[in-house]
Amino acid sequence: MEESLSLFYWDVSSYRFSFFGIFLAASFGWISIEKWHTPDQWLIAILVNMGIAFLYEALPEELALRGFVFDVLRHRFATWVAVQLQTLIFLSVPLTTTLLQVLIGLAPGNSINVGYIMLILFRY
């Protein structure tokens, strides 16, 4: 719990630094806002993309990997083993997808590096 709170505060402080930097740059005249765009031009696009991302990626992934796979593993192994195996399976999905994309000649859709793997393994 303490670690997640520290991540939350780090996230909040990064926004504070960003806003402070923008305020500072605007105060010194380094940046200026030439024209405001009305939100209705991009708000609908953001909402549609969020809906598609939720229905196409997040919901099926959570239902399949967190729901079904974890439930099967939990009944076959101890809970701590099931959590570790489910995490490895969760990690193997983007790795396998990227490998298949490379094998058939497509550009990989995401970049998998050590930071990405550490984020998935230690996100809680």
Coordinates of C-alpha atoms in Angstrom, one line a residue:
M1 CA 0.0 0.0 0.0
E2 CA 2.8 2.4 0.9
E3 CA 4.5 1.7 -2.4
S4 CA 1.4 2.5 -4.4
L5 CA 0.9 5.7 -2.5
S6 CA 4.5 6.7 -3.3
L7 CA 3.8 6.0 -7.0
F8 CA 0.7 8.1 -6.7
Y9 CA 2.6 11.0 -5.2
W10 CA 5.3 10.7 -7.8
D11 CA 2.7 10.8 -10.5
V12 CA 1.0 13.9 -9.0
S13 CA 4.3 15.6 -8.5
S14 CA 5.3 15.0 -12.2
Y15 CA 2.1 16.8 -13.2
R16 CA 3.0 19.7 -10.8
F17 CA 6.4 20.0 -12.4
S18 CA 4.9 20.0 -15.8
F19 CA 2.4 22.7 -15.0
F20 CA 5.1 24.7 -13.2
G21 CA 7.3 24.4 -16.3
I22 CA 4.6 25.6 -18.6
F23 CA 3.7 28.5 -16.3
L24 CA 7.4 29.5 -16.0
A25 CA 7.9 29.3 -19.8
A26 CA 4.7 31.4 -20.4
S27 CA 5.8 33.9 -17.8
F28 CA 9.1 34.5 -19.5
G29 CA 7.5 34.7 -22.9
W30 CA 9.2 31.6 -24.2
I31 CA 5.9 30.1 -25.3
S32 CA 2.6 31.7 -26.2
I33 CA -0.8 30.3 -27.0
E34 CA -1.8 31.6 -30.4
K35 CA -5.2 30.0 -30.7
W36 CA -7.4 27.9 -28.5
H37 CA -9.1 25.0 -30.2
T38 CA -12.6 24.1 -29.0
P39 CA -12.8 20.8 -27.2
D40 CA -15.6 19.5 -29.3
Q41 CA -13.1 19.0 -32.2
W42 CA -11.1 16.4 -30.3
L43 CA -13.2 15.4 -27.3
I44 CA -15.4 13.1 -29.3
A45 CA -12.3 11.4 -30.9
I46 CA -10.8 10.9 -27.5
L47 CA -14.0 9.4 -26.1
V48 CA -14.4 7.1 -29.1
N49 CA -10.8 5.9 -28.8
M50 CA -11.2 5.3 -25.1
G51 CA -14.3 3.2 -25.8
I52 CA -12.6 1.2 -28.5
A53 CA -9.5 0.6 -26.3
F54 CA -11.6 -0.5 -23.4
L55 CA -13.8 -2.9 -25.4
Y56 CA -11.2 -4.2 -27.8
E57 CA -8.1 -4.5 -25.5
A58 CA -8.7 -3.9 -21.8
L59 CA -12.0 -5.7 -21.1
P60 CA -11.2 -9.0 -23.0
E61 CA -7.6 -9.1 -21.6
E62 CA -8.8 -8.6 -18.1
L63 CA -11.6 -11.1 -18.4
A64 CA -9.4 -13.7 -20.1
L65 CA -6.2 -13.4 -18.1
R66 CA -7.3 -12.0 -14.8
G67 CA -10.6 -13.9 -14.7
F68 CA -10.5 -17.2 -16.5
V69 CA -6.8 -18.1 -16.4
F70 CA -6.3 -17.0 -12.8
D71 CA -9.4 -18.9 -11.7
V72 CA -8.1 -22.1 -13.3
L73 CA -4.6 -21.6 -11.9
R74 CA -5.9 -20.8 -8.5
H75 CA -7.8 -24.1 -8.3
R76 CA -4.7 -26.1 -9.4
F77 CA -1.9 -24.4 -7.5
A78 CA -1.4 -22.4 -4.4
T79 CA -2.5 -18.8 -4.7
W80 CA 1.0 -17.3 -4.7
V81 CA 2.0 -19.7 -7.5
A82 CA -1.1 -18.9 -9.4
V83 CA -0.4 -15.2 -9.2
Q84 CA 3.2 -15.7 -10.4
L85 CA 2.1 -18.0 -13.3
Q86 CA -0.7 -15.6 -14.3
T87 CA 1.8 -12.7 -14.4
L88 CA 4.1 -14.7 -16.6
I89 CA 1.2 -15.5 -18.9
F90 CA 0.2 -11.9 -18.9
L91 CA 3.7 -10.9 -19.9
S92 CA 4.0 -13.6 -22.6
V93 CA 1.0 -12.2 -24.5
P94 CA 2.7 -9.0 -25.8
L95 CA 6.0 -10.8 -26.2
T96 CA 4.3 -13.5 -28.4
T97 CA 2.4 -10.9 -30.4
T98 CA 5.6 -8.9 -31.1
L99 CA 7.5 -12.1 -32.1
L100 CA 4.7 -13.2 -34.5
Q101 CA 4.6 -9.7 -36.1
V102 CA 8.4 -9.8 -36.7
L103 CA 8.3 -13.4 -38.0
I104 CA 5.6 -12.5 -40.6
G105 CA 7.4 -9.3 -41.7
L106 CA 5.3 -6.7 -39.9
A107 CA 6.7 -3.9 -37.9
P108 CA 6.3 -4.6 -34.2
G109 CA 3.3 -2.8 -32.7
N110 CA 5.1 -2.1 -29.5
S111 CA 8.6 -1.8 -28.2
I112 CA 9.4 -4.4 -25.6
N113 CA 12.4 -3.6 -23.5
V114 CA 13.6 -4.2 -19.9
G115 CA 11.6 -1.2 -18.6
Y116 CA 8.4 -2.6 -20.1
I117 CA 8.9 -6.0 -18.6
M118 CA 9.8 -4.5 -15.2
L119 CA 6.6 -2.4 -15.3
I120 CA 4.5 -5.4 -15.9
L121 CA 6.2 -7.6 -13.3
F122 CA 6.4 -5.0 -10.5
R123 CA 3.4 -2.8 -11.1
Y124 CA 1.8 -3.6 -7.7

